[in-house]
Amino acid sequence: YQYSAKESAERKAAIDKMQADLEAWKAAIEGAKQAAKDASQAIRDAKRAARELAGGRVPLPASVRRAILLPDSLCTYCGATATAVDHITAWDQQNSGYDPPFGFNDVSNLVPCCQSCNSSKGPKLLTNWDAVRLAYGIAHSNKVAAEYQRLLDLDLREVAA
């Protein structure tokens, strides 16, 4: 069957309209997916903020974890392959009256470490932990050295008072 020029033009217009409608639907679906993703992130952020306000632990954001735990990272405290992230000042210390300058989950309070050192240190202050691992950490991390010095200065002020 041979279409007339008019029929061919009508069929082409109908096909073009269907293709445009399909593209519009695809764009609408992508927009809905992005809106759902944004809403999900907003819910996670709100939950995190509520836990933080209530004094509860806030999970370490994946982006921060990746920034600290690079593929070739070594443990700050012993030099083994790093598989964990340590809070230099642990969450459990937040009731001690000290707040790291940018928060407990800020990179200024985080170092890469191995699971053994992370488990061993737990919520302890640096001054109450393994002296050998601590010495290694001080020698290999300015962040650990600064926190250790802060704790020593705090102890000296308490003794002088």
mmCIF file of C-alpha atoms in Angstrom:
data_model
loop_
_atom_site.group_PDB
_atom_site.id
_atom_site.type_symbol
_atom_site.label_atom_id
_atom_site.label_comp_id
_atom_site.label_asym_id
_atom_site.label_seq_id
_atom_site.Cartn_x
_atom_site.Cartn_y
_atom_site.Cartn_z
ATOM 1 C CA TYR A 1 0.000 0.000 0.000
ATOM 2 C CA GLN A 2 1.295 3.392 -0.934
ATOM 3 C CA TYR A 3 0.527 6.291 1.441
ATOM 4 C CA SER A 4 -0.419 9.614 0.043
ATOM 5 C CA ALA A 5 1.745 12.589 0.871
ATOM 6 C CA LYS A 6 -0.915 13.803 3.290
ATOM 7 C CA GLU A 7 -1.144 10.383 5.026
ATOM 8 C CA SER A 8 2.643 10.143 5.240
ATOM 9 C CA ALA A 9 2.829 13.592 6.836
ATOM 10 C CA GLU A 10 0.060 12.691 9.309
ATOM 11 C CA ARG A 11 1.809 9.415 10.237
ATOM 12 C CA LYS A 12 5.143 11.219 10.672
ATOM 13 C CA ALA A 13 3.483 13.879 12.844
ATOM 14 C CA ALA A 14 1.833 11.134 14.953
ATOM 15 C CA ILE A 15 5.165 9.312 15.366
ATOM 16 C CA ASP A 16 6.951 12.568 16.273
ATOM 17 C CA LYS A 17 4.265 13.320 18.857
ATOM 18 C CA MET A 18 4.597 9.827 20.366
ATOM 19 C CA GLN A 19 8.390 10.235 20.543
ATOM 20 C CA ALA A 20 8.014 13.656 22.190
ATOM 21 C CA ASP A 21 5.497 12.208 24.682
ATOM 22 C CA LEU A 22 7.885 9.338 25.430
ATOM 23 C CA GLU A 23 10.752 11.764 26.088
ATOM 24 C CA ALA A 24 8.490 13.848 28.340
ATOM 25 C CA TRP A 25 7.548 10.716 30.302
ATOM 26 C CA LYS A 26 11.197 9.724 30.620
ATOM 27 C CA ALA A 27 12.061 13.199 31.932
ATOM 28 C CA ALA A 28 9.128 13.062 34.382
ATOM 29 C CA ILE A 29 10.258 9.653 35.654
ATOM 30 C CA GLU A 30 13.846 10.881 36.120
ATOM 31 C CA GLY A 31 12.541 13.962 37.941
ATOM 32 C CA ALA A 32 10.429 11.777 40.237
ATOM 33 C CA LYS A 33 13.423 9.511 40.933
ATOM 34 C CA GLN A 34 15.582 12.520 41.823
ATOM 35 C CA ALA A 35 12.827 13.982 44.024
ATOM 36 C CA ALA A 36 12.526 10.651 45.864
ATOM 37 C CA LYS A 37 16.288 10.487 46.291
ATOM 38 C CA ASP A 38 16.374 14.081 47.618
ATOM 39 C CA ALA A 39 13.491 13.372 50.007
ATOM 40 C CA SER A 40 15.230 10.244 51.266
ATOM 41 C CA GLN A 41 18.421 12.221 51.908
ATOM 42 C CA ALA A 42 16.432 14.941 53.687
ATOM 43 C CA ILE A 43 14.865 12.293 55.949
ATOM 44 C CA ARG A 44 18.294 10.808 56.736
ATOM 45 C CA ASP A 45 19.663 14.290 57.480
ATOM 46 C CA ALA A 46 16.705 15.073 59.762
ATOM 47 C CA LYS A 47 17.123 11.786 61.642
ATOM 48 C CA ARG A 48 20.848 12.437 62.015
ATOM 49 C CA ALA A 49 20.201 15.948 63.344
ATOM 50 C CA ALA A 50 17.595 14.635 65.802
ATOM 51 C CA ARG A 51 20.019 11.988 67.107
ATOM 52 C CA GLU A 52 22.759 14.587 67.425
ATOM 53 C CA LEU A 53 20.470 16.971 69.327
ATOM 54 C CA ALA A 54 19.435 14.125 71.618
ATOM 55 C CA GLY A 55 23.098 13.348 72.327
ATOM 56 C CA GLY A 56 23.005 10.023 70.489
ATOM 57 C CA ARG A 57 25.586 8.692 68.113
ATOM 58 C CA VAL A 58 25.408 9.881 64.559
ATOM 59 C CA PRO A 59 26.599 7.473 61.873
ATOM 60 C CA LEU A 60 29.726 8.550 60.060
ATOM 61 C CA PRO A 61 28.656 9.767 56.610
ATOM 62 C CA ALA A 62 29.994 7.565 53.819
ATOM 63 C CA SER A 63 31.622 10.550 52.104
ATOM 64 C CA VAL A 64 33.599 11.374 55.263
ATOM 65 C CA ARG A 65 34.548 7.711 55.748
ATOM 66 C CA ARG A 66 35.847 7.563 52.161
ATOM 67 C CA ALA A 67 37.824 10.779 52.678
ATOM 68 C CA ILE A 68 39.589 9.291 55.729
ATOM 69 C CA LEU A 69 39.861 5.645 54.711
ATOM 70 C CA LEU A 70 41.668 5.854 51.372
ATOM 71 C CA PRO A 71 42.551 2.586 49.590
ATOM 72 C CA ASP A 72 46.218 2.752 50.636
ATOM 73 C CA SER A 73 45.661 4.094 54.170
ATOM 74 C CA LEU A 74 47.714 2.739 57.035
ATOM 75 C CA CYS A 75 46.680 2.564 60.664
ATOM 76 C CA THR A 76 47.631 5.755 62.484
ATOM 77 C CA TYR A 77 48.441 3.797 65.634
ATOM 78 C CA CYS A 78 50.435 0.780 64.375
ATOM 79 C CA GLY A 79 51.076 1.036 60.616
ATOM 80 C CA ALA A 80 48.942 -1.965 59.594
ATOM 81 C CA THR A 81 46.445 -1.699 56.734
ATOM 82 C CA ALA A 82 43.636 0.609 57.825
ATOM 83 C CA THR A 83 40.170 -0.953 57.762
ATOM 84 C CA ALA A 84 38.341 1.364 60.183
ATOM 85 C CA VAL A 85 38.005 5.019 61.126
ATOM 86 C CA ASP A 86 38.810 6.086 64.685
ATOM 87 C CA HIS A 87 37.335 9.072 66.510
ATOM 88 C CA ILE A 88 40.393 10.537 68.247
ATOM 89 C CA THR A 89 38.020 11.962 70.853
ATOM 90 C CA ALA A 90 35.372 9.250 71.140
ATOM 91 C CA TRP A 91 31.635 9.855 71.070
ATOM 92 C CA ASP A 92 31.436 8.633 74.647
ATOM 93 C CA GLN A 93 33.545 11.632 75.713
ATOM 94 C CA GLN A 94 30.937 14.162 74.599
ATOM 95 C CA ASN A 95 29.596 14.471 78.147
ATOM 96 C CA SER A 96 33.083 15.397 79.371
ATOM 97 C CA GLY A 97 32.427 18.983 78.343
ATOM 98 C CA TYR A 98 34.785 18.840 75.371
ATOM 99 C CA ASP A 99 33.486 19.207 71.875
ATOM 100 C CA PRO A 100 35.913 18.874 68.964
ATOM 101 C CA PRO A 101 35.995 22.231 67.131
ATOM 102 C CA PHE A 102 33.923 21.010 64.175
ATOM 103 C CA GLY A 103 32.082 18.064 65.778
ATOM 104 C CA PHE A 104 32.849 14.452 66.539
ATOM 105 C CA ASN A 105 32.380 13.306 62.920
ATOM 106 C CA ASP A 106 34.545 16.052 61.412
ATOM 107 C CA VAL A 107 37.735 14.999 59.636
ATOM 108 C CA SER A 108 39.720 16.924 62.260
ATOM 109 C CA ASN A 109 38.652 14.271 64.800
ATOM 110 C CA LEU A 110 39.069 11.208 62.570
ATOM 111 C CA VAL A 111 42.020 9.031 61.576
ATOM 112 C CA PRO A 112 42.379 5.768 59.656
ATOM 113 C CA CYS A 113 43.160 2.747 61.797
ATOM 114 C CA CYS A 114 43.059 -1.033 61.797
ATOM 115 C CA GLN A 115 40.209 -2.915 63.458
ATOM 116 C CA SER A 116 42.515 -4.147 66.227
ATOM 117 C CA CYS A 117 43.559 -0.630 67.288
ATOM 118 C CA ASN A 118 40.014 0.704 66.915
ATOM 119 C CA SER A 119 38.619 -2.051 69.144
ATOM 120 C CA SER A 120 41.457 -1.704 71.637
ATOM 121 C CA LYS A 121 41.084 2.063 71.962
ATOM 122 C CA GLY A 122 37.294 2.048 72.056
ATOM 123 C CA PRO A 123 35.976 5.138 73.900
ATOM 124 C CA LYS A 124 39.162 5.700 75.901
ATOM 125 C CA LEU A 125 40.943 9.023 75.996
ATOM 126 C CA LEU A 126 44.388 8.915 74.403
ATOM 127 C CA THR A 127 45.963 9.409 77.844
ATOM 128 C CA ASN A 128 44.274 6.217 79.080
ATOM 129 C CA TRP A 129 45.296 3.979 76.198
ATOM 130 C CA ASP A 130 48.207 1.773 75.076
ATOM 131 C CA ALA A 131 51.420 3.831 75.363
ATOM 132 C CA VAL A 132 53.190 2.086 72.453
ATOM 133 C CA ARG A 133 50.333 2.569 70.003
ATOM 134 C CA LEU A 134 49.859 6.120 71.249
ATOM 135 C CA ALA A 135 53.542 6.947 70.697
ATOM 136 C CA TYR A 136 53.294 5.616 67.135
ATOM 137 C CA GLY A 137 50.130 7.689 66.577
ATOM 138 C CA ILE A 138 51.756 10.867 67.907
ATOM 139 C CA ALA A 139 54.746 10.330 65.621
ATOM 140 C CA HIS A 140 52.555 9.728 62.555
ATOM 141 C CA SER A 141 49.588 12.074 62.990
ATOM 142 C CA ASN A 142 49.491 15.771 63.795
ATOM 143 C CA LYS A 143 45.837 15.336 64.791
ATOM 144 C CA VAL A 144 46.676 12.687 67.395
ATOM 145 C CA ALA A 145 49.637 14.719 68.659
ATOM 146 C CA ALA A 146 47.470 17.843 69.021
ATOM 147 C CA GLU A 147 44.729 16.012 70.923
ATOM 148 C CA TYR A 148 47.268 14.330 73.205
ATOM 149 C CA GLN A 149 48.837 17.743 73.948
ATOM 150 C CA ARG A 150 45.389 19.202 74.635
ATOM 151 C CA LEU A 151 44.693 16.413 77.124
ATOM 152 C CA LEU A 152 48.057 16.913 78.828
ATOM 153 C CA ASP A 153 47.444 20.673 79.110
ATOM 154 C CA LEU A 154 43.995 19.974 80.555
ATOM 155 C CA ASP A 155 45.492 17.618 83.146
ATOM 156 C CA LEU A 156 48.091 20.237 84.112
ATOM 157 C CA ARG A 157 45.398 22.878 84.600
ATOM 158 C CA GLU A 158 43.402 20.520 86.842
ATOM 159 C CA VAL A 159 46.509 19.766 88.954
ATOM 160 C CA ALA A 160 47.300 23.476 89.283
ATOM 161 C CA ALA A 161 43.737 24.352 90.331
#
